[in-house]
mmCIF file with all atom_site columns, C-alpha atoms and ligand atoms in Angstrom:
data_model
loop_
_atom_site.group_PDB
_atom_site.id
_atom_site.type_symbol
_atom_site.label_atom_id
_atom_site.label_alt_id
_atom_site.label_comp_id
_atom_site.label_asym_id
_atom_site.label_entity_id
_atom_site.label_seq_id
_atom_site.pdbx_PDB_ins_code
_atom_site.Cartn_x
_atom_site.Cartn_y
_atom_site.Cartn_z
_atom_site.occupancy
_atom_site.B_iso_or_equiv
_atom_site.pdbx_formal_charge
_atom_site.auth_seq_id
_atom_site.auth_comp_id
_atom_site.auth_asym_id
_atom_site.auth_atom_id
_atom_site.pdbx_PDB_model_num
ATOM   1   C  CA  . MET A 1 1   ? 130.814 -0.752  265.267 1.00 0.00 ? 14  MET A CA  1
ATOM   2   C  CA  . LEU A 1 2   ? 133.178 -2.366  262.824 1.00 0.00 ? 15  LEU A CA  1
ATOM   3   C  CA  . ALA A 1 3   ? 131.580 -4.841  260.539 1.00 0.00 ? 16  ALA A CA  1
ATOM   4   C  CA  . THR A 1 4   ? 134.389 -7.333  260.971 1.00 0.00 ? 17  THR A CA  1
ATOM   5   C  CA  . GLN A 1 5   ? 133.475 -7.493  264.723 1.00 0.00 ? 18  GLN A CA  1
ATOM   6   C  CA  . ILE A 1 6   ? 130.399 -9.351  263.799 1.00 0.00 ? 19  ILE A CA  1
ATOM   7   C  CA  . LEU A 1 7   ? 132.352 -11.875 261.753 1.00 0.00 ? 20  LEU A CA  1
ATOM   8   C  CA  . MET A 1 8   ? 134.864 -12.361 264.552 1.00 0.00 ? 21  MET A CA  1
ATOM   9   C  CA  . ASP A 1 9   ? 132.044 -12.922 267.006 1.00 0.00 ? 22  ASP A CA  1
ATOM   10  C  CA  . GLU A 1 10  ? 130.742 -15.622 264.578 1.00 0.00 ? 23  GLU A CA  1
ATOM   11  C  CA  . HIS A 1 11  ? 134.246 -17.202 264.527 1.00 0.00 ? 24  HIS A CA  1
ATOM   12  C  CA  . ARG A 1 12  ? 134.085 -17.873 268.122 1.00 0.00 ? 25  ARG A CA  1
ATOM   13  C  CA  . VAL A 1 13  ? 130.794 -19.820 267.704 1.00 0.00 ? 26  VAL A CA  1
ATOM   14  C  CA  . ILE A 1 14  ? 132.358 -21.856 264.837 1.00 0.00 ? 27  ILE A CA  1
ATOM   15  C  CA  . GLU A 1 15  ? 135.495 -22.550 266.928 1.00 0.00 ? 28  GLU A CA  1
ATOM   16  C  CA  . ARG A 1 16  ? 133.207 -23.967 269.698 1.00 0.00 ? 29  ARG A CA  1
ATOM   17  C  CA  . VAL A 1 17  ? 131.705 -26.443 267.261 1.00 0.00 ? 30  VAL A CA  1
ATOM   18  C  CA  . ILE A 1 18  ? 135.160 -27.264 265.756 1.00 0.00 ? 31  ILE A CA  1
ATOM   19  C  CA  . ALA A 1 19  ? 136.364 -28.179 269.303 1.00 0.00 ? 32  ALA A CA  1
ATOM   20  C  CA  . ALA A 1 20  ? 133.328 -30.396 269.927 1.00 0.00 ? 33  ALA A CA  1
ATOM   21  C  CA  . LEU A 1 21  ? 133.823 -32.015 266.472 1.00 0.00 ? 34  LEU A CA  1
ATOM   22  C  CA  . GLU A 1 22  ? 137.432 -32.748 267.319 1.00 0.00 ? 35  GLU A CA  1
ATOM   23  C  CA  . THR A 1 23  ? 136.510 -34.405 270.577 1.00 0.00 ? 36  THR A CA  1
ATOM   24  C  CA  . ALA A 1 24  ? 133.916 -36.569 268.854 1.00 0.00 ? 37  ALA A CA  1
ATOM   25  C  CA  . ALA A 1 25  ? 136.380 -37.545 266.177 1.00 0.00 ? 38  ALA A CA  1
ATOM   26  C  CA  . GLN A 1 26  ? 139.053 -38.447 268.872 1.00 0.00 ? 39  GLN A CA  1
ATOM   27  C  CA  . LEU A 1 27  ? 136.472 -40.505 270.799 1.00 0.00 ? 40  LEU A CA  1
ATOM   28  C  CA  . LEU A 1 28  ? 135.546 -42.422 267.668 1.00 0.00 ? 41  LEU A CA  1
ATOM   29  C  CA  . GLU A 1 29  ? 139.198 -42.837 266.908 1.00 0.00 ? 42  GLU A CA  1
ATOM   30  C  CA  . GLN A 1 30  ? 139.708 -44.369 270.382 1.00 0.00 ? 43  GLN A CA  1
ATOM   31  C  CA  . GLY A 1 31  ? 136.895 -46.885 269.707 1.00 0.00 ? 44  GLY A CA  1
ATOM   32  C  CA  . GLN A 1 32  ? 134.394 -45.192 271.958 1.00 0.00 ? 45  GLN A CA  1
ATOM   33  C  CA  . THR A 1 33  ? 130.680 -44.919 271.152 1.00 0.00 ? 46  THR A CA  1
ATOM   34  C  CA  . VAL A 1 34  ? 129.722 -41.602 269.498 1.00 0.00 ? 47  VAL A CA  1
ATOM   35  C  CA  . ARG A 1 35  ? 126.289 -41.344 267.846 1.00 0.00 ? 48  ARG A CA  1
ATOM   36  C  CA  . PRO A 1 36  ? 126.644 -40.919 264.096 1.00 0.00 ? 49  PRO A CA  1
ATOM   37  C  CA  . GLY A 1 37  ? 123.990 -38.198 264.169 1.00 0.00 ? 50  GLY A CA  1
ATOM   38  C  CA  . PHE A 1 38  ? 126.526 -35.981 265.968 1.00 0.00 ? 51  PHE A CA  1
ATOM   39  C  CA  . PHE A 1 39  ? 128.475 -35.728 262.743 1.00 0.00 ? 52  PHE A CA  1
ATOM   40  C  CA  . LEU A 1 40  ? 125.486 -35.116 260.741 1.00 0.00 ? 53  LEU A CA  1
ATOM   41  C  CA  . ASP A 1 41  ? 124.313 -32.412 263.095 1.00 0.00 ? 54  ASP A CA  1
ATOM   42  C  CA  . ALA A 1 42  ? 127.815 -30.852 262.869 1.00 0.00 ? 55  ALA A CA  1
ATOM   43  C  CA  . ALA A 1 43  ? 127.693 -30.915 259.011 1.00 0.00 ? 56  ALA A CA  1
ATOM   44  C  CA  . ASP A 1 44  ? 124.137 -29.275 259.231 1.00 0.00 ? 57  ASP A CA  1
ATOM   45  C  CA  . PHE A 1 45  ? 125.633 -26.459 261.441 1.00 0.00 ? 58  PHE A CA  1
ATOM   46  C  CA  . ILE A 1 46  ? 128.650 -25.996 259.237 1.00 0.00 ? 59  ILE A CA  1
ATOM   47  C  CA  . LYS A 1 47  ? 126.411 -25.864 256.091 1.00 0.00 ? 60  LYS A CA  1
ATOM   48  C  CA  . GLY A 1 48  ? 123.930 -23.606 257.564 1.00 0.00 ? 61  GLY A CA  1
ATOM   49  C  CA  . PHE A 1 49  ? 125.857 -21.373 259.833 1.00 0.00 ? 62  PHE A CA  1
ATOM   50  C  CA  . ALA A 1 50  ? 129.597 -21.343 258.836 1.00 0.00 ? 63  ALA A CA  1
ATOM   51  C  CA  . ASP A 1 51  ? 128.742 -21.548 255.099 1.00 0.00 ? 64  ASP A CA  1
ATOM   52  C  CA  . GLY A 1 52  ? 125.236 -20.061 255.196 1.00 0.00 ? 65  GLY A CA  1
ATOM   53  C  CA  . CYS A 1 53  ? 125.167 -17.089 257.598 1.00 0.00 ? 66  CYS A CA  1
ATOM   54  C  CA  . HIS A 1 54  ? 128.824 -16.462 257.934 1.00 0.00 ? 67  HIS A CA  1
ATOM   55  C  CA  . HIS A 1 55  ? 130.629 -17.220 254.567 1.00 0.00 ? 68  HIS A CA  1
ATOM   56  C  CA  . ARG A 1 56  ? 127.821 -15.426 252.724 1.00 0.00 ? 69  ARG A CA  1
ATOM   57  C  CA  . LYS A 1 57  ? 128.509 -12.249 254.642 1.00 0.00 ? 70  LYS A CA  1
ATOM   58  C  CA  . GLU A 1 58  ? 132.219 -12.618 253.794 1.00 0.00 ? 71  GLU A CA  1
ATOM   59  C  CA  . GLU A 1 59  ? 131.878 -13.470 250.246 1.00 0.00 ? 72  GLU A CA  1
ATOM   60  C  CA  . GLY A 1 60  ? 128.891 -11.674 249.345 1.00 0.00 ? 73  GLY A CA  1
ATOM   61  C  CA  . VAL A 1 61  ? 129.463 -8.413  251.188 1.00 0.00 ? 74  VAL A CA  1
ATOM   62  C  CA  . LEU A 1 62  ? 132.917 -7.895  253.037 1.00 0.00 ? 75  LEU A CA  1
ATOM   63  C  CA  . PHE A 1 63  ? 135.193 -9.374  250.359 1.00 0.00 ? 76  PHE A CA  1
ATOM   64  C  CA  . LYS A 1 64  ? 133.242 -7.588  247.594 1.00 0.00 ? 77  LYS A CA  1
ATOM   65  C  CA  . ALA A 1 65  ? 133.847 -4.175  249.480 1.00 0.00 ? 78  ALA A CA  1
ATOM   66  C  CA  . MET A 1 66  ? 137.417 -5.033  249.884 1.00 0.00 ? 79  MET A CA  1
ATOM   67  C  CA  . VAL A 1 67  ? 137.802 -5.730  246.168 1.00 0.00 ? 80  VAL A CA  1
ATOM   68  C  CA  . ALA A 1 68  ? 135.977 -2.468  245.441 1.00 0.00 ? 81  ALA A CA  1
ATOM   69  C  CA  . HIS A 1 69  ? 138.629 -0.724  247.401 1.00 0.00 ? 82  HIS A CA  1
ATOM   70  C  CA  . GLY A 1 70  ? 141.444 -2.245  245.398 1.00 0.00 ? 83  GLY A CA  1
ATOM   71  C  CA  . VAL A 1 71  ? 142.245 -5.671  246.938 1.00 0.00 ? 84  VAL A CA  1
ATOM   72  C  CA  . PRO A 1 72  ? 142.656 -8.115  244.128 1.00 0.00 ? 85  PRO A CA  1
ATOM   73  C  CA  . ASP A 1 73  ? 139.854 -10.775 243.980 1.00 0.00 ? 86  ASP A CA  1
ATOM   74  C  CA  . ARG A 1 74  ? 142.163 -13.515 242.709 1.00 0.00 ? 87  ARG A CA  1
ATOM   75  C  CA  . GLY A 1 75  ? 145.652 -14.598 243.494 1.00 0.00 ? 88  GLY A CA  1
ATOM   76  C  CA  . GLY A 1 76  ? 145.698 -12.453 246.792 1.00 0.00 ? 89  GLY A CA  1
ATOM   77  C  CA  . PRO A 1 77  ? 144.430 -13.020 250.284 1.00 0.00 ? 90  PRO A CA  1
ATOM   78  C  CA  . VAL A 1 78  ? 140.763 -12.794 249.263 1.00 0.00 ? 91  VAL A CA  1
ATOM   79  C  CA  . GLY A 1 79  ? 141.310 -15.568 246.630 1.00 0.00 ? 92  GLY A CA  1
ATOM   80  C  CA  . VAL A 1 80  ? 142.975 -17.776 249.227 1.00 0.00 ? 93  VAL A CA  1
ATOM   81  C  CA  . MET A 1 81  ? 140.063 -17.264 251.695 1.00 0.00 ? 94  MET A CA  1
ATOM   82  C  CA  . MET A 1 82  ? 137.456 -18.229 248.979 1.00 0.00 ? 95  MET A CA  1
ATOM   83  C  CA  . ASP A 1 83  ? 139.515 -21.358 248.051 1.00 0.00 ? 96  ASP A CA  1
ATOM   84  C  CA  . GLU A 1 84  ? 139.623 -22.397 251.723 1.00 0.00 ? 97  GLU A CA  1
ATOM   85  C  CA  . HIS A 1 85  ? 135.886 -21.900 252.054 1.00 0.00 ? 98  HIS A CA  1
ATOM   86  C  CA  . GLU A 1 86  ? 135.557 -24.363 249.118 1.00 0.00 ? 99  GLU A CA  1
ATOM   87  C  CA  . GLN A 1 87  ? 138.014 -26.886 250.613 1.00 0.00 ? 100 GLN A CA  1
ATOM   88  C  CA  . GLY A 1 88  ? 135.786 -26.666 253.831 1.00 0.00 ? 101 GLY A CA  1
ATOM   89  C  CA  . ARG A 1 89  ? 132.777 -27.487 251.868 1.00 0.00 ? 102 ARG A CA  1
ATOM   90  C  CA  . SER A 1 90  ? 134.442 -30.527 250.435 1.00 0.00 ? 103 SER A CA  1
ATOM   91  C  CA  . TYR A 1 91  ? 135.453 -31.868 253.915 1.00 0.00 ? 104 TYR A CA  1
ATOM   92  C  CA  . THR A 1 92  ? 131.871 -31.174 255.202 1.00 0.00 ? 105 THR A CA  1
ATOM   93  C  CA  . GLN A 1 93  ? 130.420 -33.117 252.233 1.00 0.00 ? 106 GLN A CA  1
ATOM   94  C  CA  . GLY A 1 94  ? 132.977 -36.010 252.737 1.00 0.00 ? 107 GLY A CA  1
ATOM   95  C  CA  . MET A 1 95  ? 132.149 -36.197 256.453 1.00 0.00 ? 108 MET A CA  1
ATOM   96  C  CA  . ARG A 1 96  ? 128.358 -36.377 255.690 1.00 0.00 ? 109 ARG A CA  1
ATOM   97  C  CA  . GLN A 1 97  ? 128.744 -38.953 253.057 1.00 0.00 ? 110 GLN A CA  1
ATOM   98  C  CA  . ALA A 1 98  ? 130.927 -41.170 255.152 1.00 0.00 ? 111 ALA A CA  1
ATOM   99  C  CA  . THR A 1 99  ? 128.513 -40.878 258.062 1.00 0.00 ? 112 THR A CA  1
ATOM   100 C  CA  . GLN A 1 100 ? 125.685 -41.842 255.781 1.00 0.00 ? 113 GLN A CA  1
ATOM   101 C  CA  . SER A 1 101 ? 127.755 -45.007 254.751 1.00 0.00 ? 114 SER A CA  1
ATOM   102 C  CA  . TRP A 1 102 ? 128.366 -45.844 258.416 1.00 0.00 ? 115 TRP A CA  1
ATOM   103 C  CA  . LEU A 1 103 ? 124.692 -45.537 259.086 1.00 0.00 ? 116 LEU A CA  1
ATOM   104 C  CA  . SER A 1 104 ? 124.001 -47.924 256.277 1.00 0.00 ? 117 SER A CA  1
ATOM   105 C  CA  . GLY A 1 105 ? 126.200 -50.547 257.982 1.00 0.00 ? 118 GLY A CA  1
ATOM   106 C  CA  . ASP A 1 106 ? 129.659 -49.852 256.501 1.00 0.00 ? 119 ASP A CA  1
ATOM   107 C  CA  . LEU A 1 107 ? 131.664 -49.596 259.773 1.00 0.00 ? 120 LEU A CA  1
ATOM   108 C  CA  . SER A 1 108 ? 134.987 -49.044 257.866 1.00 0.00 ? 121 SER A CA  1
ATOM   109 C  CA  . ALA A 1 109 ? 133.483 -45.681 256.780 1.00 0.00 ? 122 ALA A CA  1
ATOM   110 C  CA  . ARG A 1 110 ? 134.220 -44.395 260.277 1.00 0.00 ? 123 ARG A CA  1
ATOM   111 C  CA  . SER A 1 111 ? 137.785 -43.782 259.335 1.00 0.00 ? 124 SER A CA  1
ATOM   112 C  CA  . ALA A 1 112 ? 136.666 -41.414 256.640 1.00 0.00 ? 125 ALA A CA  1
ATOM   113 C  CA  . VAL A 1 113 ? 134.404 -39.547 259.061 1.00 0.00 ? 126 VAL A CA  1
ATOM   114 C  CA  . ILE A 1 114 ? 137.390 -39.142 261.377 1.00 0.00 ? 127 ILE A CA  1
ATOM   115 C  CA  . ALA A 1 115 ? 139.616 -37.925 258.546 1.00 0.00 ? 128 ALA A CA  1
ATOM   116 C  CA  . ASN A 1 116 ? 137.087 -35.436 257.247 1.00 0.00 ? 129 ASN A CA  1
ATOM   117 C  CA  . ALA A 1 117 ? 136.379 -34.092 260.721 1.00 0.00 ? 130 ALA A CA  1
ATOM   118 C  CA  . HIS A 1 118 ? 139.988 -33.611 261.597 1.00 0.00 ? 131 HIS A CA  1
ATOM   119 C  CA  . GLY A 1 119 ? 140.611 -32.163 258.077 1.00 0.00 ? 132 GLY A CA  1
ATOM   120 C  CA  . TYR A 1 120 ? 137.824 -29.627 258.438 1.00 0.00 ? 133 TYR A CA  1
ATOM   121 C  CA  . ALA A 1 121 ? 138.811 -28.740 262.076 1.00 0.00 ? 134 ALA A CA  1
ATOM   122 C  CA  . THR A 1 122 ? 142.582 -28.105 261.095 1.00 0.00 ? 135 THR A CA  1
ATOM   123 C  CA  . LEU A 1 123 ? 141.610 -26.110 257.913 1.00 0.00 ? 136 LEU A CA  1
ATOM   124 C  CA  . LEU A 1 124 ? 139.146 -23.858 259.629 1.00 0.00 ? 137 LEU A CA  1
ATOM   125 C  CA  . ARG A 1 125 ? 141.284 -23.251 262.657 1.00 0.00 ? 138 ARG A CA  1
ATOM   126 C  CA  . GLN A 1 126 ? 144.073 -21.774 260.555 1.00 0.00 ? 139 GLN A CA  1
ATOM   127 C  CA  . HIS A 1 127 ? 141.709 -20.193 258.184 1.00 0.00 ? 140 HIS A CA  1
ATOM   128 C  CA  . ILE A 1 128 ? 139.982 -18.244 261.041 1.00 0.00 ? 141 ILE A CA  1
ATOM   129 C  CA  . ARG A 1 129 ? 143.394 -17.220 262.451 1.00 0.00 ? 142 ARG A CA  1
ATOM   130 C  CA  . LYS A 1 130 ? 144.237 -15.676 259.133 1.00 0.00 ? 143 LYS A CA  1
ATOM   131 C  CA  . GLU A 1 131 ? 140.932 -13.861 258.737 1.00 0.00 ? 144 GLU A CA  1
ATOM   132 C  CA  . ASP A 1 132 ? 141.112 -12.458 262.328 1.00 0.00 ? 145 ASP A CA  1
ATOM   133 C  CA  . ASN A 1 133 ? 144.768 -11.482 262.100 1.00 0.00 ? 146 ASN A CA  1
ATOM   134 C  CA  . ILE A 1 134 ? 145.334 -10.499 258.542 1.00 0.00 ? 147 ILE A CA  1
ATOM   135 C  CA  . LEU A 1 135 ? 142.334 -10.185 256.390 1.00 0.00 ? 148 LEU A CA  1
ATOM   136 C  CA  . PHE A 1 136 ? 139.929 -8.313  258.759 1.00 0.00 ? 149 PHE A CA  1
ATOM   137 C  CA  . PRO A 1 137 ? 142.518 -5.766  259.775 1.00 0.00 ? 150 PRO A CA  1
ATOM   138 C  CA  . MET A 1 138 ? 143.164 -5.268  255.953 1.00 0.00 ? 151 MET A CA  1
ATOM   139 C  CA  . ALA A 1 139 ? 139.372 -4.775  255.529 1.00 0.00 ? 152 ALA A CA  1
ATOM   140 C  CA  . ASP A 1 140 ? 139.350 -2.249  258.313 1.00 0.00 ? 153 ASP A CA  1
ATOM   141 C  CA  . ARG A 1 141 ? 142.185 -0.362  256.707 1.00 0.00 ? 154 ARG A CA  1
ATOM   142 C  CA  . VAL A 1 142 ? 140.902 -0.290  253.141 1.00 0.00 ? 155 VAL A CA  1
ATOM   143 C  CA  . ILE A 1 143 ? 137.046 0.141   253.687 1.00 0.00 ? 156 ILE A CA  1
ATOM   144 C  CA  . PRO A 1 144 ? 136.360 3.631   254.792 1.00 0.00 ? 157 PRO A CA  1
ATOM   145 C  CA  . THR A 1 145 ? 134.683 3.895   258.267 1.00 0.00 ? 158 THR A CA  1
ATOM   146 C  CA  . SER A 1 146 ? 131.762 5.649   256.504 1.00 0.00 ? 159 SER A CA  1
ATOM   147 C  CA  . GLU A 1 147 ? 130.885 2.502   254.621 1.00 0.00 ? 160 GLU A CA  1
ATOM   148 C  CA  . HIS A 1 148 ? 130.741 0.188   257.592 1.00 0.00 ? 161 HIS A CA  1
ATOM   149 C  CA  . ALA A 1 149 ? 127.177 1.165   258.400 1.00 0.00 ? 162 ALA A CA  1
ATOM   150 C  CA  . GLN A 1 150 ? 126.144 0.045   254.893 1.00 0.00 ? 163 GLN A CA  1
ATOM   151 C  CA  . ILE A 1 151 ? 128.000 -3.262  255.325 1.00 0.00 ? 164 ILE A CA  1
ATOM   152 C  CA  . LEU A 1 152 ? 126.107 -3.868  258.516 1.00 0.00 ? 165 LEU A CA  1
ATOM   153 C  CA  . VAL A 1 153 ? 122.784 -3.296  256.741 1.00 0.00 ? 166 VAL A CA  1
ATOM   154 C  CA  . ASP A 1 154 ? 123.988 -5.646  253.974 1.00 0.00 ? 167 ASP A CA  1
ATOM   155 C  CA  . PHE A 1 155 ? 124.884 -8.293  256.747 1.00 0.00 ? 168 PHE A CA  1
ATOM   156 C  CA  . GLU A 1 156 ? 121.342 -8.013  258.122 1.00 0.00 ? 169 GLU A CA  1
ATOM   157 C  CA  . LYS A 1 157 ? 119.902 -8.475  254.590 1.00 0.00 ? 170 LYS A CA  1
ATOM   158 C  CA  . VAL A 1 158 ? 121.940 -11.748 254.329 1.00 0.00 ? 171 VAL A CA  1
ATOM   159 C  CA  . GLU A 1 159 ? 120.511 -12.865 257.681 1.00 0.00 ? 172 GLU A CA  1
ATOM   160 C  CA  . HIS A 1 160 ? 116.724 -11.993 256.854 1.00 0.00 ? 173 HIS A CA  1
ATOM   161 C  CA  . GLU A 1 161 ? 116.433 -12.229 253.073 1.00 0.00 ? 174 GLU A CA  1
ATOM   162 C  CA  . GLU A 1 162 ? 118.936 -15.117 252.134 1.00 0.00 ? 175 GLU A CA  1
ATOM   163 C  CA  . THR A 1 163 ? 119.260 -17.023 255.305 1.00 0.00 ? 176 THR A CA  1
ATOM   164 C  CA  . GLY A 1 164 ? 115.880 -16.491 256.832 1.00 0.00 ? 177 GLY A CA  1
ATOM   165 C  CA  . ALA A 1 165 ? 114.676 -14.754 259.983 1.00 0.00 ? 178 ALA A CA  1
ATOM   166 C  CA  . GLY A 1 166 ? 115.497 -16.745 263.186 1.00 0.00 ? 179 GLY A CA  1
ATOM   167 C  CA  . VAL A 1 167 ? 117.834 -19.106 261.472 1.00 0.00 ? 180 VAL A CA  1
ATOM   168 C  CA  . HIS A 1 168 ? 120.916 -17.600 263.073 1.00 0.00 ? 181 HIS A CA  1
ATOM   169 C  CA  . GLU A 1 169 ? 119.426 -18.206 266.535 1.00 0.00 ? 182 GLU A CA  1
ATOM   170 C  CA  . LYS A 1 170 ? 118.477 -21.788 265.586 1.00 0.00 ? 183 LYS A CA  1
ATOM   171 C  CA  . TYR A 1 171 ? 122.209 -22.408 264.737 1.00 0.00 ? 184 TYR A CA  1
ATOM   172 C  CA  . LEU A 1 172 ? 123.420 -20.820 267.939 1.00 0.00 ? 185 LEU A CA  1
ATOM   173 C  CA  . ALA A 1 173 ? 121.156 -23.385 269.793 1.00 0.00 ? 186 ALA A CA  1
ATOM   174 C  CA  . ILE A 1 174 ? 122.585 -26.245 267.751 1.00 0.00 ? 187 ILE A CA  1
ATOM   175 C  CA  . ALA A 1 175 ? 126.242 -25.054 268.570 1.00 0.00 ? 188 ALA A CA  1
ATOM   176 C  CA  . LYS A 1 176 ? 125.381 -25.145 272.181 1.00 0.00 ? 189 LYS A CA  1
ATOM   177 C  CA  . LYS A 1 177 ? 123.806 -28.589 271.962 1.00 0.00 ? 190 LYS A CA  1
ATOM   178 C  CA  . LEU A 1 178 ? 126.833 -30.074 270.199 1.00 0.00 ? 191 LEU A CA  1
ATOM   179 C  CA  . GLU A 1 179 ? 129.143 -28.515 272.639 1.00 0.00 ? 192 GLU A CA  1
ATOM   180 C  CA  . ASP A 1 180 ? 127.190 -29.719 275.663 1.00 0.00 ? 193 ASP A CA  1
ATOM   181 C  CA  . GLU A 1 181 ? 126.974 -33.211 274.275 1.00 0.00 ? 194 GLU A CA  1
ATOM   182 C  CA  . MET A 1 182 ? 130.773 -33.506 274.108 1.00 0.00 ? 195 MET A CA  1
ATOM   183 C  CA  . LYS A 1 183 ? 131.291 -31.963 277.499 1.00 0.00 ? 196 LYS A CA  1
ATOM   184 C  CA  . GLY A 1 184 ? 129.237 -34.992 278.594 1.00 0.00 ? 197 GLY A CA  1
HETATM 185 FE FE1 . FE2 B 2 .   ? 135.310 -16.395 258.490 1.00 0.00 ? 216 FE2 B FE1 1
#
């Protein structure tokens, strides 16, 4: 199995949460009731799963292997992906802070919740498209097949040593809950 397949499967989970987040932001924009906790739960998912389980595998394992096989770490596609991960973190932080202001009674903060939610969704959709269509095929080309087994082992280490056993499953359940909530 190619290591990139695991990352692509995780992209599908992240996309489900992005779709739910976009729906929630649209409803709020239309003046409908959305619980503020939805945006905090989405921010927790993004921090724990997208940035925790997933981006750690990319930044800490896959991108490193690509760089070891001659892909430049700055200025090239890997550098762009790292910058976009950083932009994603700042949208998530912005969404969390605005939601907290909203919870403290500042109703005008809802517009910043909406802007950060849409900003994150738009960024991540195009980011995932680039990884799936450009970066991962490049990884499959430059990393010898014989090294993929080791990458899978290193991914497991990220799951169990850095992220924690069972955490991945916990976030899959949160993704489903967020998705179901927006399906009504
Ligand atoms: Fe990714």
